mmCIF file of C-alpha atoms in Angstrom:
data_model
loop_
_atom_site.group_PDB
_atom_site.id
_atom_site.type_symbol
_atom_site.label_atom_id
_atom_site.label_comp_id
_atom_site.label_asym_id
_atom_site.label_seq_id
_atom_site.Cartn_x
_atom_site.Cartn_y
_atom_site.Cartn_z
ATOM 1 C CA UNK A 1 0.000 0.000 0.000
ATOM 2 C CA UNK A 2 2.955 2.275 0.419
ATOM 3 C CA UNK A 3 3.285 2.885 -3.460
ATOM 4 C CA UNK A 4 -0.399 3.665 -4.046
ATOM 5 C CA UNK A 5 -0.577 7.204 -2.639
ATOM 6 C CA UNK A 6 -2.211 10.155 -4.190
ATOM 7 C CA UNK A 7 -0.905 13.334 -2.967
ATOM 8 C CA UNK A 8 -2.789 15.312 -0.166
ATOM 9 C CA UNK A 9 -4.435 18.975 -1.096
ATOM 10 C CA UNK A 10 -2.374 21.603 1.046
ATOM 11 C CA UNK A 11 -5.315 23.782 1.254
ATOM 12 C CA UNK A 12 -7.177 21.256 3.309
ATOM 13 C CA UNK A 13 -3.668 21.356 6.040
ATOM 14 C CA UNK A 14 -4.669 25.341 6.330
ATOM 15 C CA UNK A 15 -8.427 24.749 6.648
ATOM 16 C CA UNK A 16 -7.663 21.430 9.191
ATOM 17 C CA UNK A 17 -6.446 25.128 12.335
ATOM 18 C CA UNK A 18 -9.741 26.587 12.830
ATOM 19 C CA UNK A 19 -11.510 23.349 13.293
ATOM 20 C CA UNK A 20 -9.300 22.416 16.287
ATOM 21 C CA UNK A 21 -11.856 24.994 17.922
ATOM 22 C CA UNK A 22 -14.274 21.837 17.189
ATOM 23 C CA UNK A 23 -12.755 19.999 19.713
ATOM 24 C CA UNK A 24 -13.097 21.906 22.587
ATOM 25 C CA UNK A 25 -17.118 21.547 21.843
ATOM 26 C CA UNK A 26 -16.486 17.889 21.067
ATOM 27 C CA UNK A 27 -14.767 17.667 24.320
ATOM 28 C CA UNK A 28 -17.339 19.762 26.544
ATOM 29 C CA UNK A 29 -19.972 16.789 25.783
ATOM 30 C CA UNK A 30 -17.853 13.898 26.064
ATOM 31 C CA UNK A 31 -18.304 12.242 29.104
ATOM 32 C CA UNK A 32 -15.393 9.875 29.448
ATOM 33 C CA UNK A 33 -17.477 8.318 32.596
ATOM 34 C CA UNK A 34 -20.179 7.210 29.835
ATOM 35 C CA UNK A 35 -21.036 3.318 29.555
ATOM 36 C CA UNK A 36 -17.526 1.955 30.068
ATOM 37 C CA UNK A 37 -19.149 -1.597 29.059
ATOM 38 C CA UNK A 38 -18.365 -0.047 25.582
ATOM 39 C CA UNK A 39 -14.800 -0.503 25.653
ATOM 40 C CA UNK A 40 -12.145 -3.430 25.387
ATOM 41 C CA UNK A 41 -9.131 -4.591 27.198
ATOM 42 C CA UNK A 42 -6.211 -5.621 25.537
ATOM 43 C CA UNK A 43 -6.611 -9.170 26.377
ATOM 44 C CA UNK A 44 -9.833 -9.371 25.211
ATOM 45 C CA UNK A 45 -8.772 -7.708 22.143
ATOM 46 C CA UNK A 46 -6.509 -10.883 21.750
ATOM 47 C CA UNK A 47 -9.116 -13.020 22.432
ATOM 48 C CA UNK A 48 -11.151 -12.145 19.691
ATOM 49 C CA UNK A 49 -8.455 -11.801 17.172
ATOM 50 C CA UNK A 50 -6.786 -14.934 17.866
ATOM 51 C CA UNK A 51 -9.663 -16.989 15.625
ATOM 52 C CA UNK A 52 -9.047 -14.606 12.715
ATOM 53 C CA UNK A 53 -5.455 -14.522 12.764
ATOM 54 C CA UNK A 54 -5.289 -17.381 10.447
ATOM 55 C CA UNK A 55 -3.934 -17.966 6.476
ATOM 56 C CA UNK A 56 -7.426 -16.839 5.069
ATOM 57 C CA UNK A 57 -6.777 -16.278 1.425
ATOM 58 C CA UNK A 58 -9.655 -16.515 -0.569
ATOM 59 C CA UNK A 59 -10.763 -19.169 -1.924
ATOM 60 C CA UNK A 60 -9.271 -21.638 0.775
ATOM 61 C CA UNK A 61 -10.629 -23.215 4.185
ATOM 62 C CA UNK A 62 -8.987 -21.076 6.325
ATOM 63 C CA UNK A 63 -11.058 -17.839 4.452
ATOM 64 C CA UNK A 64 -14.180 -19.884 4.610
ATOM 65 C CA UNK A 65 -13.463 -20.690 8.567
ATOM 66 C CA UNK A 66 -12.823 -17.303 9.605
ATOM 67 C CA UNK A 67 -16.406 -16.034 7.544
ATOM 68 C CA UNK A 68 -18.015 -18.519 9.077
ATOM 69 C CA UNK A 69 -16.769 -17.578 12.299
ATOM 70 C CA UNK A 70 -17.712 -13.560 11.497
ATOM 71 C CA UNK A 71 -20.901 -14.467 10.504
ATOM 72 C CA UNK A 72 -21.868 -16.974 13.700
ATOM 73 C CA UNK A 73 -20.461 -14.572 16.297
ATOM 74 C CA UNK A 74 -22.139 -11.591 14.967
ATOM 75 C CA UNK A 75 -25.343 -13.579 14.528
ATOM 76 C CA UNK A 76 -25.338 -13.947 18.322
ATOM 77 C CA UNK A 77 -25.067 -10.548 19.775
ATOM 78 C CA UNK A 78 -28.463 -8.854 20.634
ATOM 79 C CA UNK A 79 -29.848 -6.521 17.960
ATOM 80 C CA UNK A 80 -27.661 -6.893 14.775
ATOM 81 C CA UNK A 81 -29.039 -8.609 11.678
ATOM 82 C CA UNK A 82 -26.381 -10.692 9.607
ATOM 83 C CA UNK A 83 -26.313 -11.250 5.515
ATOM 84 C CA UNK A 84 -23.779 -11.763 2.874
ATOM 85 C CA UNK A 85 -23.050 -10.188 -0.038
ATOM 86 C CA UNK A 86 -22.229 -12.519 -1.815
ATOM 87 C CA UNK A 87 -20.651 -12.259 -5.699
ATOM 88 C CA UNK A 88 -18.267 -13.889 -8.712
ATOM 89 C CA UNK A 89 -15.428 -11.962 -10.253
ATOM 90 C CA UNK A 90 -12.713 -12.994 -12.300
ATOM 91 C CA UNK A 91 -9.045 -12.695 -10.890
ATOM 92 C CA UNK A 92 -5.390 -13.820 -12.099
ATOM 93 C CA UNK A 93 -5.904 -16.846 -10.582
ATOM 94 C CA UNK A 94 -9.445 -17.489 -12.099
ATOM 95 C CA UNK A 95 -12.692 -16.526 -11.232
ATOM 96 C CA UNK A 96 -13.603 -16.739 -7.475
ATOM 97 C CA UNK A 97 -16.139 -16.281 -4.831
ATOM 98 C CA UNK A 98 -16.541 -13.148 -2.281
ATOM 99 C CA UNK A 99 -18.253 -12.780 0.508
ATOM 100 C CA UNK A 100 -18.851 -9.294 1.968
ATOM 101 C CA UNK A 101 -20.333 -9.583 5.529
ATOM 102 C CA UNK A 102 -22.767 -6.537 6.395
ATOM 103 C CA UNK A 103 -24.119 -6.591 10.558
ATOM 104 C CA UNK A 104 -26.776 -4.209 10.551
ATOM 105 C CA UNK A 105 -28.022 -2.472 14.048
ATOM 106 C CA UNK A 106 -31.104 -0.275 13.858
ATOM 107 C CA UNK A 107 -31.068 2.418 16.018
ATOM 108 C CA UNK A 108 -33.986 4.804 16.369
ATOM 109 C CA UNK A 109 -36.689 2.925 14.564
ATOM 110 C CA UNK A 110 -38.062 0.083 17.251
ATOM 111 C CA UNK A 111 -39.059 3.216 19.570
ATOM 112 C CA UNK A 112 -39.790 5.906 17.882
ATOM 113 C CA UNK A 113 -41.028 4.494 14.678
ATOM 114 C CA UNK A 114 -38.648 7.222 12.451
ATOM 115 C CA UNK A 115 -37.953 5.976 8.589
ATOM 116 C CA UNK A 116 -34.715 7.926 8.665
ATOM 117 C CA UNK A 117 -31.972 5.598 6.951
ATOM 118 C CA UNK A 118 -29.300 8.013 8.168
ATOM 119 C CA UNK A 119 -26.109 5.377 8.734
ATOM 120 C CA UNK A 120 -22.482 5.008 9.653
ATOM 121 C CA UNK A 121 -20.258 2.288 8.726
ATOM 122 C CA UNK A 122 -17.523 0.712 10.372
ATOM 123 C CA UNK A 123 -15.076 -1.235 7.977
ATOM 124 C CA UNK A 124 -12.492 -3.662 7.369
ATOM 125 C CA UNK A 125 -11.014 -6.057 5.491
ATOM 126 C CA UNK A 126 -11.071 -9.908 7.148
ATOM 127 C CA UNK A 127 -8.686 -11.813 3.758
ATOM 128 C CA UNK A 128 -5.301 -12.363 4.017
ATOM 129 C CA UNK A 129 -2.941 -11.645 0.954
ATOM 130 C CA UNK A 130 -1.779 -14.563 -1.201
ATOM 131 C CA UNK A 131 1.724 -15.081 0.728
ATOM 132 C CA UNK A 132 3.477 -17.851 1.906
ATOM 133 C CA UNK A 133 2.434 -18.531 6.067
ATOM 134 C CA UNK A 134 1.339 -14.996 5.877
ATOM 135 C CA UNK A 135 -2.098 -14.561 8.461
ATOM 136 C CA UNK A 136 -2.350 -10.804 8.260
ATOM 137 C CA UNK A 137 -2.316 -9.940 12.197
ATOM 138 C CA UNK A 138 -2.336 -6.171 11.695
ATOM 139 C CA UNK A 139 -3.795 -6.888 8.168
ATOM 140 C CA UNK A 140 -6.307 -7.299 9.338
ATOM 141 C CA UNK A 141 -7.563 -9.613 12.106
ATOM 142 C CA UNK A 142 -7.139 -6.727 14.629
ATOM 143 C CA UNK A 143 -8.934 -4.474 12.959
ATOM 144 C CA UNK A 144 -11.686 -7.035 12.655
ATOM 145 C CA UNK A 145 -11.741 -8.050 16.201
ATOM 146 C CA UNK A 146 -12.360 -4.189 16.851
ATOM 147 C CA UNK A 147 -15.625 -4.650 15.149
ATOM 148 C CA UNK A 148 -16.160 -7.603 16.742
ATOM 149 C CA UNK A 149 -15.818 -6.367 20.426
ATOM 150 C CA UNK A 150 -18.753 -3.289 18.766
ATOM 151 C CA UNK A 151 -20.732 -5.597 17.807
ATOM 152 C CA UNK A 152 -20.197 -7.495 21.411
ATOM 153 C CA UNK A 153 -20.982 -4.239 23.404
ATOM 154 C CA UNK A 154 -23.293 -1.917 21.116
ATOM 155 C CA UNK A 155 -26.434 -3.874 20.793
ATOM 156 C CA UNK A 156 -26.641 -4.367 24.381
ATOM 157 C CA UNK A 157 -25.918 -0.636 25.610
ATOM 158 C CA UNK A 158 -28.377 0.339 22.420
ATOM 159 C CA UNK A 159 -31.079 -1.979 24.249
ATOM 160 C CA UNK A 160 -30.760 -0.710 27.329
ATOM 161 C CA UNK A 161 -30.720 3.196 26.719
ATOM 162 C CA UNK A 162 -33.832 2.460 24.617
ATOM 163 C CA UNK A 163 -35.324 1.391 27.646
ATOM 164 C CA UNK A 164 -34.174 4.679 29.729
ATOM 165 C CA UNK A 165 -34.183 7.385 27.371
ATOM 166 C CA UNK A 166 -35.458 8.343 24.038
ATOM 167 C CA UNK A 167 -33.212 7.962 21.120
ATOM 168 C CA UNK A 168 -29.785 10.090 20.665
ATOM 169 C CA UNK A 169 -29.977 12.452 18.139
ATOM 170 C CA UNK A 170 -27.193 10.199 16.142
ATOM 171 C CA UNK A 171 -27.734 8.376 12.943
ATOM 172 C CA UNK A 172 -30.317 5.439 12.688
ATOM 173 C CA UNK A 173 -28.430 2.472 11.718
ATOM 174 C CA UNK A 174 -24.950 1.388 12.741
ATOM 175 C CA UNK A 175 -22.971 -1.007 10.238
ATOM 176 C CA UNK A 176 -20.657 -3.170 10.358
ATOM 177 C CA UNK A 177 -19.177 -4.545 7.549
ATOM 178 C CA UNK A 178 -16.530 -6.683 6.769
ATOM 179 C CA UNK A 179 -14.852 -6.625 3.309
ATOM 180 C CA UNK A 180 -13.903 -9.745 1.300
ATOM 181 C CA UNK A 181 -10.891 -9.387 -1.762
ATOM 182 C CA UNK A 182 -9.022 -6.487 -0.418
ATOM 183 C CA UNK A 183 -5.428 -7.422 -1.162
ATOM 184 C CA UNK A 184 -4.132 -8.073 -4.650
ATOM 185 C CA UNK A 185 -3.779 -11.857 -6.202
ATOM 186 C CA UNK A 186 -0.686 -10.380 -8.167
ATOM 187 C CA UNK A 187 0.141 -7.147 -8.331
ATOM 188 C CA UNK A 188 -1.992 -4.277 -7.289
ATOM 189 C CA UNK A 189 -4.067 -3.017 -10.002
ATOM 190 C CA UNK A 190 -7.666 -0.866 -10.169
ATOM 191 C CA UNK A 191 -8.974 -4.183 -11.144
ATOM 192 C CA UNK A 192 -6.716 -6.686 -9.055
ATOM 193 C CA UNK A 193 -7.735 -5.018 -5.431
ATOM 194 C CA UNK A 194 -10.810 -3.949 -3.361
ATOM 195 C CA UNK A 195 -12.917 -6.947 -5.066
ATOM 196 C CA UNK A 196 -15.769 -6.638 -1.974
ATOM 197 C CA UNK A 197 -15.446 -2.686 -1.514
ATOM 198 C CA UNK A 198 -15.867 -2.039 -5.487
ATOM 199 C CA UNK A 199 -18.693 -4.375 -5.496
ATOM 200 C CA UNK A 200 -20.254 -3.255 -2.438
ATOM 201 C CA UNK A 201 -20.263 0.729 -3.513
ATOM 202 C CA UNK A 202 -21.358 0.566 -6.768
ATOM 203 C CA UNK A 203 -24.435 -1.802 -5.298
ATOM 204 C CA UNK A 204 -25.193 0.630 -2.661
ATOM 205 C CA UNK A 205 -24.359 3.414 -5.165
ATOM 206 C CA UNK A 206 -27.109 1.938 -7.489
ATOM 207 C CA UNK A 207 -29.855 1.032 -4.846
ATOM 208 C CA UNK A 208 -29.580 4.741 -3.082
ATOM 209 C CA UNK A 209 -27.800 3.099 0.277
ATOM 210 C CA UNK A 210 -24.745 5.018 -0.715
ATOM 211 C CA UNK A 211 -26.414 8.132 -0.440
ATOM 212 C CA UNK A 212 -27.840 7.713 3.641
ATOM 213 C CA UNK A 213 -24.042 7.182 4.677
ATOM 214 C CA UNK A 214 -23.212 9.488 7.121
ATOM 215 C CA UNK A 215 -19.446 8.095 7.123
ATOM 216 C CA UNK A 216 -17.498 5.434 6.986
ATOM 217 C CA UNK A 217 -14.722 4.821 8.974
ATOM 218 C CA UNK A 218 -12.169 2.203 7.868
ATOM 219 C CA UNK A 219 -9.712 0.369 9.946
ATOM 220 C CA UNK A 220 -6.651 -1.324 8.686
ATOM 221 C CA UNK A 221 -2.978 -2.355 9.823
ATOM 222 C CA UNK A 222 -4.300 -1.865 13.496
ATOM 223 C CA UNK A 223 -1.905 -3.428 16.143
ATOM 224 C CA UNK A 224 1.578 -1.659 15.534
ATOM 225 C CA UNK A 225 4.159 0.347 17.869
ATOM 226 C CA UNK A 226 3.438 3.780 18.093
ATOM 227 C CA UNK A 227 0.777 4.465 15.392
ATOM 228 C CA UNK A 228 0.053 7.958 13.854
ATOM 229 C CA UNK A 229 -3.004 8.822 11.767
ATOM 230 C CA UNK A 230 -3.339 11.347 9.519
ATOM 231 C CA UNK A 231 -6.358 13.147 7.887
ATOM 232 C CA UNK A 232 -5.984 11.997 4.061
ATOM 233 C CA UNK A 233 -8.401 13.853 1.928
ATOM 234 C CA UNK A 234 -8.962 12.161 -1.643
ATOM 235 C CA UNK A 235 -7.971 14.704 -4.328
ATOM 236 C CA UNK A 236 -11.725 14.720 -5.894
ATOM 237 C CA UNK A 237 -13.432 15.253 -2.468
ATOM 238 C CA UNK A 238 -15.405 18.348 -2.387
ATOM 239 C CA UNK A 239 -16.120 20.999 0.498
ATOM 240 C CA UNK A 240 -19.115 19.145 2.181
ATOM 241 C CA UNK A 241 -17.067 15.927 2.140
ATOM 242 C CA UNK A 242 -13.700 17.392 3.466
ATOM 243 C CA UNK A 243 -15.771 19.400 6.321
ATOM 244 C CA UNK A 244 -17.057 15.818 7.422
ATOM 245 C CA UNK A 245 -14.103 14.250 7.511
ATOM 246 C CA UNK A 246 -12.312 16.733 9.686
ATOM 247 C CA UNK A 247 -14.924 17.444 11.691
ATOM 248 C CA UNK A 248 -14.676 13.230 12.349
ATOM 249 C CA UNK A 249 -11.234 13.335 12.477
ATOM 250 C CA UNK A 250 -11.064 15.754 14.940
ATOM 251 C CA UNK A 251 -13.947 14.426 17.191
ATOM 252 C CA UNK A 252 -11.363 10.723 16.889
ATOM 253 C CA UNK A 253 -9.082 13.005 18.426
ATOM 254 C CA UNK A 254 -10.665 14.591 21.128
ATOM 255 C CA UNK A 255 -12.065 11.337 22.032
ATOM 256 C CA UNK A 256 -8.667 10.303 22.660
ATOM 257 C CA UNK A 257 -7.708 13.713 24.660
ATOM 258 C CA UNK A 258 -11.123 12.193 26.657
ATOM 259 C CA UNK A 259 -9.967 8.592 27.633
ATOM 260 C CA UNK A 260 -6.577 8.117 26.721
ATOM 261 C CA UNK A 261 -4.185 9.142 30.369
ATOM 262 C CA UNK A 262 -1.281 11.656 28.951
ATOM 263 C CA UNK A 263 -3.134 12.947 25.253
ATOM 264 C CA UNK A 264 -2.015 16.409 25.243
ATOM 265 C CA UNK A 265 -3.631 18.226 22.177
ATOM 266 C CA UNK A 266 -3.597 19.716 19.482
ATOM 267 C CA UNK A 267 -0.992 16.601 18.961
ATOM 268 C CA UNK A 268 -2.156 13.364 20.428
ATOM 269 C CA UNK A 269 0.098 9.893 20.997
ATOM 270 C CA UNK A 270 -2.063 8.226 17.956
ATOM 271 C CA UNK A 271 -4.161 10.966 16.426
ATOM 272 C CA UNK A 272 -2.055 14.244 14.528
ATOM 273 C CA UNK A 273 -4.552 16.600 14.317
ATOM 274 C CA UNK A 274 -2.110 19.597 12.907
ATOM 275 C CA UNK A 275 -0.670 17.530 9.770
ATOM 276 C CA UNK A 276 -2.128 16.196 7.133
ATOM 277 C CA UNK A 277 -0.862 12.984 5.859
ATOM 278 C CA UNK A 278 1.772 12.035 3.158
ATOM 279 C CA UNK A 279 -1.735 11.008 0.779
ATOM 280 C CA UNK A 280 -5.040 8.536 0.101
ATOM 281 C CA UNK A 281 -3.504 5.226 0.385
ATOM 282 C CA UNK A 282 -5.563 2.921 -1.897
ATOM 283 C CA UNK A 283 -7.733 0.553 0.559
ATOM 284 C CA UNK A 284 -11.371 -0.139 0.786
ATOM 285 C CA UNK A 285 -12.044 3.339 1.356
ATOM 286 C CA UNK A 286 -11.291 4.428 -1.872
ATOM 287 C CA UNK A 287 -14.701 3.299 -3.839
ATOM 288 C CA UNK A 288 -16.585 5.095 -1.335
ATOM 289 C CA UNK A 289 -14.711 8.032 -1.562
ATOM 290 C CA UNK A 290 -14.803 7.878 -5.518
ATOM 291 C CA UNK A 291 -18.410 8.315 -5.032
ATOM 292 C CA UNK A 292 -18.932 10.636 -2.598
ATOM 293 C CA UNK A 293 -18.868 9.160 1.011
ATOM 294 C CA UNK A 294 -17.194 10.468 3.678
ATOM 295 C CA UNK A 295 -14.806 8.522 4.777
ATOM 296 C CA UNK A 296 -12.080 8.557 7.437
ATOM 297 C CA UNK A 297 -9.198 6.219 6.965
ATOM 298 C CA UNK A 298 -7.596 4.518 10.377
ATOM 299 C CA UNK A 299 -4.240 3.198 8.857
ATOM 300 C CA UNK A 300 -0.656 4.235 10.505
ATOM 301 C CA UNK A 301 1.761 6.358 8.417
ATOM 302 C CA UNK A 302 4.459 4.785 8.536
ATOM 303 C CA UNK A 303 2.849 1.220 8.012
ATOM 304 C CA UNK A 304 3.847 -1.315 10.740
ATOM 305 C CA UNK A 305 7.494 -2.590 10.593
ATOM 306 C CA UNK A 306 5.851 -6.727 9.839
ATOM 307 C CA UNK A 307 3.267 -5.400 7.142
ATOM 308 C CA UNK A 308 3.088 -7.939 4.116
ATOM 309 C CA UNK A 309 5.845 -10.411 6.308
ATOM 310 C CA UNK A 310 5.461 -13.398 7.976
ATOM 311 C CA UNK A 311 6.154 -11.889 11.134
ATOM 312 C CA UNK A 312 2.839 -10.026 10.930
ATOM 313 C CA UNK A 313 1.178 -12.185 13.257
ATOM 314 C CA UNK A 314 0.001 -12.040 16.983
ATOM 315 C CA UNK A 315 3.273 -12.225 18.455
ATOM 316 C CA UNK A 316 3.969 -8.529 16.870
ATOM 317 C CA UNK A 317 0.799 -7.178 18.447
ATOM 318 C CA UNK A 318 1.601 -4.111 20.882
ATOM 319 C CA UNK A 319 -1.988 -4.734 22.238
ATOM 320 C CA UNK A 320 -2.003 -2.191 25.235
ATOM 321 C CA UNK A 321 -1.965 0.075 21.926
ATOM 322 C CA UNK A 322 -3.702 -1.692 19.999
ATOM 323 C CA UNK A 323 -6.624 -1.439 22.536
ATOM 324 C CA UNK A 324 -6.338 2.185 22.905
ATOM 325 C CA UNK A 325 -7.261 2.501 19.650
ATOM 326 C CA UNK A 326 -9.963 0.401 19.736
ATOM 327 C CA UNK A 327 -11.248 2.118 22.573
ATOM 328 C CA UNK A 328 -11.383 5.466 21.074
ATOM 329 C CA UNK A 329 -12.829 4.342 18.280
ATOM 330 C CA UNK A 330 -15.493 2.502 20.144
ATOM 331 C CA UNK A 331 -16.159 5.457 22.492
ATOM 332 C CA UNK A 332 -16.642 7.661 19.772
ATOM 333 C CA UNK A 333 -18.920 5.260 17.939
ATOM 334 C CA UNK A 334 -21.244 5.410 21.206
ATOM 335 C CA UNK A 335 -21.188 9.551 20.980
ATOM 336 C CA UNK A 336 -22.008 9.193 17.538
ATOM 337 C CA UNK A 337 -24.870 7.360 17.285
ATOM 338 C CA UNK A 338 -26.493 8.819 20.540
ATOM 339 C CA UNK A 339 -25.517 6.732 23.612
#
């Protein structure tokens, strides 16, 4: 992923100053006391990434295991409603099957009967690239475990506030989906890459779903030493989108100024909210973005030290950091959609 970079827009670095103000606001109504049921440690962050951290290229039993694991342990937790997208496409190595995994958690409509489709996504990629012994710790069974221990905690704190209070003034439904074909057979190409994001934007570009995301927030290479993220706007983005996506960004980082002991803005351990990163690395964001999402994009610059090596496997896991991202990113999910 390191060579597929487009370059970042300087004038969004000058516009990223004045919304630091943002996270003052951000801050004043974060309550870093709130339901602490919605968080993870970092052994249970090992826990659920130890069943995923497996060769799981497609096409073999290891990638049908580890679906078939996704799909079983999201079908049990309280709320969320489980389906495949299932499809064919031709690859280098032949024509194979994908499975995209969508867990789907309405919000606002049991109680108060609303038809708003208003939605944010949570994303990542559970395939393993074709390489010898390779299982993809970072890349991504951590990342997918984060959306695991969501879907563990969510439904159940979304159950009981319904019970207590009316609806947040968040979005409707919460998403989680899991995205089949990311990495390349060969070598990385438009059309040998992002099998399951392609398909799944231009299908939800097609059938209007596209159009009720609120953001989505993608989650890759999670479970290195020291990570920094960056804001990486896509070159074709316009105003409205950009605005989002800093205004997410930001509230990412003043989550972490919120729970994280030691965060000293405006330049956190993990999030930098006065740069702008070296550019939009090509991942499963990138079909959303093409057509209009917002989109933030969790990936360290620089990549982890094991990324695309066989040592890029549990062992290499810094999970006290590991879970602190996890945890802001859960904690923010919560303010998001109401909680």
């Amino acid at each position: 992923k390191l060579n597929r970079l487009h370059p970042p827009a300087f004038a969004v670095e000058q516009a990223m100053a004045p919304l630091i103000l943002l996270l003052l606001t951000f801050l004043a109504t974060t309550d870093a006391r709130n339901d602490r049921a919605i968080s993870v440690s970092p052994a249970r962050l090992a826990e659920l990434s130890e069943p995923l951290a497996v060769i799981r290229q497609v096409g073999t039993s290891g990638h049908r295991r580890v679906r078939n694991h996704l799909v079983e342990f999201l079908s049990r937790q309280p709320g969320w409603q489980v389906e495949l997208d299932t499809f064919h496409a031709e690859t280098p190595i032949g024509r194979q099957r994908f499975d995209n995994i969508i867990a789907t958690l309405r919000l606002n409509d049991a109680q108060s009967g609303s038809s708003g489709q208003r939605r944010l996504v949570l994303a990542a990629h559970y395939d393993s690239k074709l390489l010898p012994g390779f299982v993809g710790a970072t890349d991504s069974a951590v990342p997918c475990a984060v959306l695991l221990r969501a879907a563990e905690t969510i439904g159940r704190a979304v159950a009981r506030a319904s019970r207590l209070s009316p609806p947040g003034p968040g979005v409707d439904i919460l998403q989680l989906v899991f995205f089949d074909g990311e990495e390349a057979f060969k070598e990385w190409t438009r059309t040998d890459s992002l099998y399951g994001s392609r398909h799944l934007a231009q299908k939800w570009a097609q059938d209007g779903t596209a159009q009720q995301i609120e953001a989505l927030v993608l989650l890759d290479l999670i479970g290195g030493r020291n990570p920094k993220f960056y804001y990486n706007p896509h070159p074709s983005s316009d105003e409205r989108v950009i605005d989002t996506e800093m205004r997410m960004f930001i509230q990412l980082g003043a989550t972490e100024a919120a729970i994280i002991p030691g965060s000293d803005e405006p330049d956190f351990d993990y999030f930098q909210l006065m740069k702008i990163g070296s550019g939009t690395v090509q991942d499963d964001q990138l079909p959303f973005q093409e057509i209009g999402v917002p989109t933030v994009h969790l990936i360290p610059q620089p990549f982890p030290a094991v990324w695309h090596t066989p040592a890029d496997t549990l062992d290499a896991i810094e999970w006290d950091q590991a879970a602190d991202v996890a945890n802001i990113v859960l904690f923010w999910t919560a303010q998001t959609i109401g909680l």
